[in-house]
mmCIF file of C-alpha atoms (C1' of nucleotides) in Angstrom:
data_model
loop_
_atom_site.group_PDB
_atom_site.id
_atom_site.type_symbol
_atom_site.label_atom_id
_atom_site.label_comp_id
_atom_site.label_asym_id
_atom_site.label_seq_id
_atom_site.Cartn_x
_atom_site.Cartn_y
_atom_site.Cartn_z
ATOM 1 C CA UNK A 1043 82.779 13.737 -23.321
ATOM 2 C CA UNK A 1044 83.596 17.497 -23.065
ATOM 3 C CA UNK A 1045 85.290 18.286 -26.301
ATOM 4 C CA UNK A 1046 86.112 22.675 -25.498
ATOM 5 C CA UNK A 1047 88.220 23.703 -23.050
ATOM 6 C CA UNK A 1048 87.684 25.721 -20.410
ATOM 7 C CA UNK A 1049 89.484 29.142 -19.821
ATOM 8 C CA UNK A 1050 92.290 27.318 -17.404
ATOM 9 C CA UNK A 1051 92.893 25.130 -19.488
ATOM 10 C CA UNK A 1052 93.730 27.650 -22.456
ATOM 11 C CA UNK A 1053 95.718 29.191 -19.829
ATOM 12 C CA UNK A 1054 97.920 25.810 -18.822
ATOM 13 C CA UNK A 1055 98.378 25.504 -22.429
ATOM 14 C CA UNK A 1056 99.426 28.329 -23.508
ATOM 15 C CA UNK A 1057 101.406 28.920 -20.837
ATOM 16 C CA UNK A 1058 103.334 25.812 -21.872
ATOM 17 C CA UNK A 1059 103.731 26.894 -25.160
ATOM 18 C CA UNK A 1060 105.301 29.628 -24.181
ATOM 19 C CA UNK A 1061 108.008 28.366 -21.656
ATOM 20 C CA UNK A 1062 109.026 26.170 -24.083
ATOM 21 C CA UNK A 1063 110.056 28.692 -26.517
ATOM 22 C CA UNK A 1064 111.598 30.242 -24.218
ATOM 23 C CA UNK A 1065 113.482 27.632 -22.800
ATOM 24 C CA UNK A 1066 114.488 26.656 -26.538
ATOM 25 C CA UNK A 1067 115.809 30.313 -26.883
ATOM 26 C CA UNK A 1068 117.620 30.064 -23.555
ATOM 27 C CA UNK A 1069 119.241 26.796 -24.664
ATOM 28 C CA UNK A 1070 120.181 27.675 -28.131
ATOM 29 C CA UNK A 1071 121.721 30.732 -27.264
ATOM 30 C CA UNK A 1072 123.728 29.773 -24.631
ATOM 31 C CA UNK A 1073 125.088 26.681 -27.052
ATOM 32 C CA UNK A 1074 125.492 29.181 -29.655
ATOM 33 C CA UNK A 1075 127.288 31.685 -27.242
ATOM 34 C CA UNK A 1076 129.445 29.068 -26.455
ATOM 35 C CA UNK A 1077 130.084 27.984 -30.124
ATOM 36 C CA UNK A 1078 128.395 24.652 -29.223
ATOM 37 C CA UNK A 1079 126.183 22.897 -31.809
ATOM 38 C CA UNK A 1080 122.361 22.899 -31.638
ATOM 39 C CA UNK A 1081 120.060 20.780 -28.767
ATOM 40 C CA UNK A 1082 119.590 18.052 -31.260
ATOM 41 C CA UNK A 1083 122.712 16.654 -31.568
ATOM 42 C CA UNK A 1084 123.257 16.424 -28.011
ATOM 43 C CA UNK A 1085 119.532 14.893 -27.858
ATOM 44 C CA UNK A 1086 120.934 11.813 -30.275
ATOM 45 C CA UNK A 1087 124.519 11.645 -28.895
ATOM 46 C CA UNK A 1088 122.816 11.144 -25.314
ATOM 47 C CA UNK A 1089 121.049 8.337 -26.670
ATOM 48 C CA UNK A 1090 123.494 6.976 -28.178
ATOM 49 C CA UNK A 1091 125.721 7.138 -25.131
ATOM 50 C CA UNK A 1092 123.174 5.218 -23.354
ATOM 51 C CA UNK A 1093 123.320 2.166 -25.547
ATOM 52 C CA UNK A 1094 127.103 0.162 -25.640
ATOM 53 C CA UNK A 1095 125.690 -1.388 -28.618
ATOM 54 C CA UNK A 1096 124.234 2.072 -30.783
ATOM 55 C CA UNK A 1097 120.620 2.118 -31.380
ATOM 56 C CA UNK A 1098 118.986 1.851 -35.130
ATOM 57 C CA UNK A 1099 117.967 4.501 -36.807
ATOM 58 C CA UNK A 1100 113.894 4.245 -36.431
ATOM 59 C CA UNK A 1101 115.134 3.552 -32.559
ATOM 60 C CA UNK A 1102 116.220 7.144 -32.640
ATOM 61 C CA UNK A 1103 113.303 8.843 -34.245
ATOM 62 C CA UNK A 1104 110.908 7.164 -31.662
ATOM 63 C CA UNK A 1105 112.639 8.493 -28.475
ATOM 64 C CA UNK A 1106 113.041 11.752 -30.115
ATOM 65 C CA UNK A 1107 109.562 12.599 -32.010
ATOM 66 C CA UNK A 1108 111.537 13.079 -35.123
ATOM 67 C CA UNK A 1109 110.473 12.266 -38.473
ATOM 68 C CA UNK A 1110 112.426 9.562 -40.296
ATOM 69 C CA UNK A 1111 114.158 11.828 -43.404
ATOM 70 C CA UNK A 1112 114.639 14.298 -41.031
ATOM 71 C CA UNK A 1113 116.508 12.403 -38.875
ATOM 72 C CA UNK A 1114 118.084 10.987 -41.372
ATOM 73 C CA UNK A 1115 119.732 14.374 -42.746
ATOM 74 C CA UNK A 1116 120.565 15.197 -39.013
ATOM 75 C CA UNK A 1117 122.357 11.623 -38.795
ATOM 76 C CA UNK A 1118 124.249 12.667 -41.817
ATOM 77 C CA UNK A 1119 125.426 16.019 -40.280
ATOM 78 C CA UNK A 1120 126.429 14.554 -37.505
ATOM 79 C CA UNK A 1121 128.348 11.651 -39.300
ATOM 80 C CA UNK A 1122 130.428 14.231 -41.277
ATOM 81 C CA UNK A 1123 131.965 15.868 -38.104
ATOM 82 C CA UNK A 1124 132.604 12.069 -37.014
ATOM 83 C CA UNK A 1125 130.323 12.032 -33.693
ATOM 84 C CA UNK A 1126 128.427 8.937 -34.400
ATOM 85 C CA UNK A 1127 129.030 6.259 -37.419
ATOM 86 C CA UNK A 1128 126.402 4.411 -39.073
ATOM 87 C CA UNK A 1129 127.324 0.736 -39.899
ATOM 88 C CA UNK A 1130 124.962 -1.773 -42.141
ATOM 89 C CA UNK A 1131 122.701 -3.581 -39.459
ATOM 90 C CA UNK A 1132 123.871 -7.334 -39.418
ATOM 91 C CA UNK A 1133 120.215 -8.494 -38.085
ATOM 92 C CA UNK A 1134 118.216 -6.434 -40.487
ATOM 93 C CA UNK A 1135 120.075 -5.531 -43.965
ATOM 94 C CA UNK A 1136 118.207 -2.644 -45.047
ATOM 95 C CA UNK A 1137 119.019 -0.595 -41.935
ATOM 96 C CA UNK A 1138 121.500 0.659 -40.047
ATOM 97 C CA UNK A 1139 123.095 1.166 -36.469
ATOM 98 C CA UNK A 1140 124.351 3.994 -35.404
ATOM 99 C CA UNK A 1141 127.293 4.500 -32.744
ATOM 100 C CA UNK A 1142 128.432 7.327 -30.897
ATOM 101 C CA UNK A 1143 132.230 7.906 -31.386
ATOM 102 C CA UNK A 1144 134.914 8.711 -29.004
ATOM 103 C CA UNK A 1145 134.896 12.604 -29.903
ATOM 104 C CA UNK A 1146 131.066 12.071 -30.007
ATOM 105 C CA UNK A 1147 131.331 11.352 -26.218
ATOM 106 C CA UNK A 1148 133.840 14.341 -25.923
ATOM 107 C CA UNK A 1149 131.116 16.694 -27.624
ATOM 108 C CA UNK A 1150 128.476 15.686 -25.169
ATOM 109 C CA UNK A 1151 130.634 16.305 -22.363
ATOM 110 C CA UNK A 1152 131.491 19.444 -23.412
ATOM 111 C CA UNK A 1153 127.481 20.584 -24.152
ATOM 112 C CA UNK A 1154 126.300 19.242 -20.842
ATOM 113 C CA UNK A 1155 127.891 22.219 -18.669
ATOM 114 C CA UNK A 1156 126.106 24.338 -20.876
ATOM 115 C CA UNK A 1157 123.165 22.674 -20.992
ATOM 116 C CA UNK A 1158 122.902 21.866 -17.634
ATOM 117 C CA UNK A 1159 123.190 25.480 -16.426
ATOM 118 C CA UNK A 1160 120.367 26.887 -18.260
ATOM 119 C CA UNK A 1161 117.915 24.241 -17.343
ATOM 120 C CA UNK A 1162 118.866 25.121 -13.626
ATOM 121 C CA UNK A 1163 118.155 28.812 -14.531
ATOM 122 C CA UNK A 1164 115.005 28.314 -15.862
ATOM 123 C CA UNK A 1165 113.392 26.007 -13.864
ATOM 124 C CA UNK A 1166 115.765 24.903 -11.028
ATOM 125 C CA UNK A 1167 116.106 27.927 -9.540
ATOM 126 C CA UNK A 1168 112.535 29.218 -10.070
ATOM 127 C CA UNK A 1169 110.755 26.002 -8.433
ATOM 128 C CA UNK A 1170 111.097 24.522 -4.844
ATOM 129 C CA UNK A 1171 112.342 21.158 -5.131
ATOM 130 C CA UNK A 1172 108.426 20.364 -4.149
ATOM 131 C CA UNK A 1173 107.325 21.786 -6.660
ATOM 132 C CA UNK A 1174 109.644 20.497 -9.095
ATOM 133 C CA UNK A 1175 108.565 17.046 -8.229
ATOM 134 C CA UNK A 1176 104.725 18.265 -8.587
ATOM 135 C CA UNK A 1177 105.695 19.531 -12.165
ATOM 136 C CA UNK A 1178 107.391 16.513 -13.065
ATOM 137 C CA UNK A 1179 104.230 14.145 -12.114
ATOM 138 C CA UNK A 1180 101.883 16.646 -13.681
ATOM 139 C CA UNK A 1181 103.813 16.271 -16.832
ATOM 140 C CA UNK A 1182 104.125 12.730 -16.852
ATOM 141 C CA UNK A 1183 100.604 11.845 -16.999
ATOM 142 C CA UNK A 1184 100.700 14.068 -20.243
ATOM 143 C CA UNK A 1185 102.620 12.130 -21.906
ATOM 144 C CA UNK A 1186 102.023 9.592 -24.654
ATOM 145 C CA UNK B 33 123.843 29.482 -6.062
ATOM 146 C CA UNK B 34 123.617 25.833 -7.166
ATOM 147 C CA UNK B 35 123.819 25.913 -10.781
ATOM 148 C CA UNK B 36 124.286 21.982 -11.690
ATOM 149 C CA UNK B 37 120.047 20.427 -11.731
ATOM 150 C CA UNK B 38 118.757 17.350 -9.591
ATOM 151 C CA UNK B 39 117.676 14.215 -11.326
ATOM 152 C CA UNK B 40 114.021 15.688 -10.676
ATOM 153 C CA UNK B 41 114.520 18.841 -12.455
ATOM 154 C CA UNK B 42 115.874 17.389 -15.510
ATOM 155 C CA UNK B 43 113.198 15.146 -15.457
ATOM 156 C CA UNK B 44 110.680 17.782 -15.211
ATOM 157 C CA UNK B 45 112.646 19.729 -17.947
ATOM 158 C CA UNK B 46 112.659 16.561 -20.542
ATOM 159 C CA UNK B 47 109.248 15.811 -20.191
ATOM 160 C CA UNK B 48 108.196 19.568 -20.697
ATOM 161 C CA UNK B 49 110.096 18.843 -24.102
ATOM 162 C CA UNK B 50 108.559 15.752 -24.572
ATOM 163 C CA UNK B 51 104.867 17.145 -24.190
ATOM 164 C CA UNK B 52 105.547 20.326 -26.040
ATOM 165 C CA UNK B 53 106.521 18.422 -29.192
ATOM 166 C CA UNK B 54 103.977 15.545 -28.624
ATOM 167 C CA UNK B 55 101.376 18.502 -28.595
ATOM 168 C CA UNK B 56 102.753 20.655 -31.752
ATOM 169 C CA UNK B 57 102.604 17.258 -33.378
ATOM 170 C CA UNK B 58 98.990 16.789 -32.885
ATOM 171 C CA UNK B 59 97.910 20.546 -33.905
ATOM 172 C CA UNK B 60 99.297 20.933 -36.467
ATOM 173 C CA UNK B 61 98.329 17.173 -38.329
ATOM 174 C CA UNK B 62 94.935 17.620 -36.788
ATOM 175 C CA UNK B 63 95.064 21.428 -38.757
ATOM 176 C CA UNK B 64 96.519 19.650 -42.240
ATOM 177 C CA UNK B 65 93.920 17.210 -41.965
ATOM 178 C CA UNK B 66 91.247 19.570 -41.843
ATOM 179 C CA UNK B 67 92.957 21.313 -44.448
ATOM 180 C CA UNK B 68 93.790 24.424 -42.487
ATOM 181 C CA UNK B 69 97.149 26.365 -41.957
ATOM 182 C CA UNK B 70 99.763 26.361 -39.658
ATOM 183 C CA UNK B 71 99.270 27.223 -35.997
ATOM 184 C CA UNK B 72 101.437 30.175 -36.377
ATOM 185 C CA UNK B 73 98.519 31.729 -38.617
ATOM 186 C CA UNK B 74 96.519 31.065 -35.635
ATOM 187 C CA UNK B 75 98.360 33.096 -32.911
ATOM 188 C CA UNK B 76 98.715 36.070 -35.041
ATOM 189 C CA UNK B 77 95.162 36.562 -36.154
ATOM 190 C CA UNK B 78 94.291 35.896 -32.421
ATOM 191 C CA UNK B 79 96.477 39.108 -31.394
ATOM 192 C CA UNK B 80 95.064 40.866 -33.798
ATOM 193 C CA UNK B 81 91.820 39.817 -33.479
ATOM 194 C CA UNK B 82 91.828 41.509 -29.780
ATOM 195 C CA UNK B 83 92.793 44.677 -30.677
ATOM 196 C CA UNK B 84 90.391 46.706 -33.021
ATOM 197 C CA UNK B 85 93.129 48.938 -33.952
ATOM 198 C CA UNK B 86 95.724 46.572 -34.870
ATOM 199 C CA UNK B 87 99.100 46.127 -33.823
ATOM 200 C CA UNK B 88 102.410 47.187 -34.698
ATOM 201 C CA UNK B 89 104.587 44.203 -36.124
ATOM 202 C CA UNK B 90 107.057 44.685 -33.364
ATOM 203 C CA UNK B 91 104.201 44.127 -31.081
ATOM 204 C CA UNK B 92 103.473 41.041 -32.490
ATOM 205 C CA UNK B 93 107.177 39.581 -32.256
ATOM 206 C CA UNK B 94 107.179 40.533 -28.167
ATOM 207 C CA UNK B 95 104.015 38.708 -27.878
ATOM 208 C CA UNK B 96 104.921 35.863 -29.790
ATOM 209 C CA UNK B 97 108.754 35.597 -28.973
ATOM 210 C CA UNK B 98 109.181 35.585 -33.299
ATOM 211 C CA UNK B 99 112.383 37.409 -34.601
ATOM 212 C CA UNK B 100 111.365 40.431 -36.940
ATOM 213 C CA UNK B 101 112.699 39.354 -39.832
ATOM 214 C CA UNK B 102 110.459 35.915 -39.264
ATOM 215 C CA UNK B 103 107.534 37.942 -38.046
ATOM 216 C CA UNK B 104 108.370 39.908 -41.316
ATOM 217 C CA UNK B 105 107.922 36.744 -43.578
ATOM 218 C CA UNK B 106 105.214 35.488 -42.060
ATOM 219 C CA UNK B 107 103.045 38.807 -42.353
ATOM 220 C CA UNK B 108 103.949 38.598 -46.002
ATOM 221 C CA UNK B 109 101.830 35.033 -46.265
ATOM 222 C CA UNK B 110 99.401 35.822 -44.189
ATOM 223 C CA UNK B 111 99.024 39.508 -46.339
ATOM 224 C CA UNK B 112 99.363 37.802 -49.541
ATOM 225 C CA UNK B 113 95.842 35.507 -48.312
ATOM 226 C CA UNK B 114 94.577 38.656 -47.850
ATOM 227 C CA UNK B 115 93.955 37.795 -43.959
ATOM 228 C CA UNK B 116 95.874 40.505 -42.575
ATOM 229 C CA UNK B 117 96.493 44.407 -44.223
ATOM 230 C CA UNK B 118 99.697 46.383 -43.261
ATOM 231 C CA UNK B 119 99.272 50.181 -42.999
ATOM 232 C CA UNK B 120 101.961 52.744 -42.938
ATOM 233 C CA UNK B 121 101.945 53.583 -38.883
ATOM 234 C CA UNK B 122 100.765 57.053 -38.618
ATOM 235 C CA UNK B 123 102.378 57.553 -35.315
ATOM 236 C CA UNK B 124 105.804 56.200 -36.879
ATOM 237 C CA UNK B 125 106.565 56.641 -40.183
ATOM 238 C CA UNK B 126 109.155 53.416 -40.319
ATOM 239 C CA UNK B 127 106.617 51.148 -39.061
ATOM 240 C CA UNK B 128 103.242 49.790 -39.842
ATOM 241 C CA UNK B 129 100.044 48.764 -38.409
ATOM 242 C CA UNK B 130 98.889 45.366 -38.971
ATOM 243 C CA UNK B 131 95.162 44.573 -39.253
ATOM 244 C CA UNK B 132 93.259 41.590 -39.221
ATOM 245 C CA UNK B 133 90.576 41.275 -42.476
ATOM 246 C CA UNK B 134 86.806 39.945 -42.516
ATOM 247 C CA UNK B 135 88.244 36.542 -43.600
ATOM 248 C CA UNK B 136 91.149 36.473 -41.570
ATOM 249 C CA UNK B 137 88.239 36.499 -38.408
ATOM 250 C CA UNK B 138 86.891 34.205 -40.373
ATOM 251 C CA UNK B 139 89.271 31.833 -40.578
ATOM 252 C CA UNK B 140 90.150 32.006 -36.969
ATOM 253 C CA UNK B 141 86.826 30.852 -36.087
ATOM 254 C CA UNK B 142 87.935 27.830 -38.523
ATOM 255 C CA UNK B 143 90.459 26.931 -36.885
ATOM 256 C CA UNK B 144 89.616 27.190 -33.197
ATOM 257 C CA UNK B 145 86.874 24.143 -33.471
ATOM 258 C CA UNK B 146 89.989 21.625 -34.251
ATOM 259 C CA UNK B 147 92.143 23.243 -32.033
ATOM 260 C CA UNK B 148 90.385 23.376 -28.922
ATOM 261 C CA UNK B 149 89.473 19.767 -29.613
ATOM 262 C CA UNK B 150 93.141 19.130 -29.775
ATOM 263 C CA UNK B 151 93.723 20.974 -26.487
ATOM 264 C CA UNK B 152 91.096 19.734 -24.760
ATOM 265 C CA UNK B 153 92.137 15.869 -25.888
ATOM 266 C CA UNK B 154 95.980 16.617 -24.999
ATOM 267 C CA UNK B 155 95.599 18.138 -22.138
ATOM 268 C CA UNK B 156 91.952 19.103 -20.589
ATOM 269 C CA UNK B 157 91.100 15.658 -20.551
ATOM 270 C CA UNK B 158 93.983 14.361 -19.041
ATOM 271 C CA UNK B 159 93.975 15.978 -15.916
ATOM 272 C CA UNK B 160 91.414 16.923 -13.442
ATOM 273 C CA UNK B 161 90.580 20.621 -12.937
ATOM 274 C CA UNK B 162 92.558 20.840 -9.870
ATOM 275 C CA UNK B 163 95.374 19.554 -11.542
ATOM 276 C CA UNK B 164 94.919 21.728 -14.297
ATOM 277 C CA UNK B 165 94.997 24.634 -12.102
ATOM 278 C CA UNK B 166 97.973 23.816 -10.407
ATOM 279 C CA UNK B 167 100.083 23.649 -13.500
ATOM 280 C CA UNK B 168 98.693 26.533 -14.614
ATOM 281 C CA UNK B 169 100.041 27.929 -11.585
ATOM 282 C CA UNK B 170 103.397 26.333 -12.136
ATOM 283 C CA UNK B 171 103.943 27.211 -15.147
ATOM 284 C CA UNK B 172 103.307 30.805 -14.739
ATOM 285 C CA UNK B 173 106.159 30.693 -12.586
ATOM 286 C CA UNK B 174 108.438 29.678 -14.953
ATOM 287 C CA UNK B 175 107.093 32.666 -17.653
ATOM 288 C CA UNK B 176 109.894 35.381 -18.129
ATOM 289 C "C1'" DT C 1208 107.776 -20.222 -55.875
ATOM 290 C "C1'" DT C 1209 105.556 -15.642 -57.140
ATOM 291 C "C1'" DC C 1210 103.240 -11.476 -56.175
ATOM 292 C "C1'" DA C 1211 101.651 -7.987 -53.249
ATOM 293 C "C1'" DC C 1212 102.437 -5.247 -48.935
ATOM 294 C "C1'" DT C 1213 105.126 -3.294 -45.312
ATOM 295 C "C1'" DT C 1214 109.200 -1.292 -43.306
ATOM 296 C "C1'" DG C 1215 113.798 1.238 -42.853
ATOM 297 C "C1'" DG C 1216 116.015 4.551 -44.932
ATOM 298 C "C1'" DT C 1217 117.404 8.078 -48.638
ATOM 299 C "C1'" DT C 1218 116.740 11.851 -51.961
ATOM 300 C "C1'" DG C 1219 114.760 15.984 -54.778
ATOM 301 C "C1'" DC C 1220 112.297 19.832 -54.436
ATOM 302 C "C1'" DA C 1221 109.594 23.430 -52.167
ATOM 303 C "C1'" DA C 1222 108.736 26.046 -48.054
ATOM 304 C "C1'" DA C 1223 110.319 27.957 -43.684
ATOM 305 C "C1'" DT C 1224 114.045 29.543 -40.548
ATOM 306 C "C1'" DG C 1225 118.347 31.848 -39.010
ATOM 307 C "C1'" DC C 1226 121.850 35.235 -39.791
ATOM 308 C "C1'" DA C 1227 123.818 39.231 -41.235
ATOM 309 C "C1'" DA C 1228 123.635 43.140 -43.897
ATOM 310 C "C1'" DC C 1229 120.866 46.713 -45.176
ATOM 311 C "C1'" DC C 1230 117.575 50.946 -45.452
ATOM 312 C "C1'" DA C 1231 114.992 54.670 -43.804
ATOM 313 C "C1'" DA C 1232 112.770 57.131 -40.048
ATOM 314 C "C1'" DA C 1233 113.326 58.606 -35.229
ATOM 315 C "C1'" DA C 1234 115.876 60.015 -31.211
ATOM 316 C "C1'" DC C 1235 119.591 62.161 -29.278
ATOM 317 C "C1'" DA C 1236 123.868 64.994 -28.909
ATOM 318 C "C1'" DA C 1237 126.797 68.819 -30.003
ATOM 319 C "C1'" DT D 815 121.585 72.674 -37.785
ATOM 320 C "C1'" DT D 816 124.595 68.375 -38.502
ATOM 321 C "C1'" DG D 817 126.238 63.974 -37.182
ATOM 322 C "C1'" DT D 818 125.650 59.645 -34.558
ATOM 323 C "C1'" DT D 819 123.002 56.013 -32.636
ATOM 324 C "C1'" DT D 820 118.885 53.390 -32.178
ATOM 325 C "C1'" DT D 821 114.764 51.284 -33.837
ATOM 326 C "C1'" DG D 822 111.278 49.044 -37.096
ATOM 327 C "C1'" DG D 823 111.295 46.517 -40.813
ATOM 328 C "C1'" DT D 824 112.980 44.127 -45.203
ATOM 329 C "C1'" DT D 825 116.040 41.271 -48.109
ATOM 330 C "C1'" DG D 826 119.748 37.788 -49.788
ATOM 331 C "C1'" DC D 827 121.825 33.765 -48.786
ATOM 332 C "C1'" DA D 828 122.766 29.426 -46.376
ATOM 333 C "C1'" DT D 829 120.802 25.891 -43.493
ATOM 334 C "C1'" DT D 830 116.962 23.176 -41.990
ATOM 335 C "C1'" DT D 831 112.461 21.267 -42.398
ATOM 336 C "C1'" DG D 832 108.433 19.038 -44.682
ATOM 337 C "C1'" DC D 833 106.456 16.292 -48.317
ATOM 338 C "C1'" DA D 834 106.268 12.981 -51.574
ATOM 339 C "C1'" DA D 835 108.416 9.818 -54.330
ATOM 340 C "C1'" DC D 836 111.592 6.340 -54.341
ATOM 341 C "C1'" DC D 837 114.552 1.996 -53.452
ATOM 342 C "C1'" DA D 838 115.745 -2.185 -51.500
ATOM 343 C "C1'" DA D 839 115.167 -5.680 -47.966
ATOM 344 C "C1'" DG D 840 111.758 -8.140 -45.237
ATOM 345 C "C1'" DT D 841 107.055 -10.251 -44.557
ATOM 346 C "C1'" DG D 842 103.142 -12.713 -45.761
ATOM 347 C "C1'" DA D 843 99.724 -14.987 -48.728
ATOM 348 C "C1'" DA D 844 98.479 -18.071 -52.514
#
DNA sequence: TTCACTTGGTTGCAAATGCAACCAAAACAA
DNA sequence: TTGTTTTGGTTGCATTTGCAACCAAGTGAA
């Protein structure tokens, strides 16, 4: 079991590093530019707008990476502007389920334009739709 | 110019995401664990380490897409561990020249042992060098 | 039942980040 | 020369993150 990498795969890596950053700065300026709020809350209110019946908390942290009092403060932030509501789980009482709300739904409308737009800059436009795919495979066996 | 992306390019997009923060997750607990700093530490002493006369801090930033004024901060840890020295530029009197120290090397050669293990476990051992290659390949597309 | 252990979530405090204003040296123009 | 603009870097303040301690409900064992 080879435990150093070799130079290519430095390269791949750091690579990736780096596209993600700037990817994140392409994103976050653009929302910002557009006086949207940050990626995460449009990570969550996807979620969210995938499940009728909300999703509970711990739910959310797993399909986003995020630690649990971290998510918990952005849950809070995003409850004050009334996007999502958090109501006392009925099958599990120390928890709770959160819901997206109607002007939750609006918000993520309005981000995904944005959104969408850069991720076609950066790496719709720059990839054949081969290519793409190849990425996308490549990636998935790197996950988990 | 199409400027809304396929299903397969925003799949390819979320899973970048995905691995990037599955990744950053595993550096940086496998660094705390061996009681080690941040990876940020890392990538500046590795800059540094290349050049034997230093670099400016703006140099620094471009290389590691950091905003000054966090590239400023940073420095100011790193100097304060005595891992780094900041000269007054002679070339430029605003600026300075930052230098990596005896221990800051040292430390770097710390580090890389658990980091290369991490890369290689993430990601060289995931994928077959062919495979490797080609995202290499990909990826460098997507740079800049 | 009682007592320990785990799990879902919150909170206080310290450290890191983002933003905008700032300062001083350099570059450029008149 | 003087005045203006740009550039390299720092600093103050607000927001966000990370860590550890905490609380209360659930689980499991004796």
């Amino acid at each position: 079991m080879n435990t150093t990498p070799t130079e290519q795969t430095i390269a791949a890596w750091a690579r990736l590093l780096r596209v993600h950053t700037q990817w994140q700065e392409q994103v976050q300026s653009a929302l910002k530019a557009a006086d949207l709020p940050p990626l995460a809350w449009y990570d969550v209110l996807l979620e969210l707008h995938r499940k009728r019946h909300g999703l509970r908390q711990y739910e959310i942290g797993e399909r986003m990476l995020l630690p649990k009092h971290n998510l918990s403060r952005l849950l809070d932030r995003l409850e004050k502007e009334a996007l999502v509501t958090r109501r006392t789980s009925p099958e599990d009482g120390r928890g709770n389920r959160v819901l997206i709300t109607r002007s939750g739904r609006r918000l993520l409308q309005r981000m995904w334009p944005v959104y969408g737009r850069v991720i076609q800059e950066c790496l719709g436009q720059r990839l054949t739709a081969a290519e793409v795919t190849t990425l996308a495979k490549l990636l998935d066996k790197l996950q988990q």
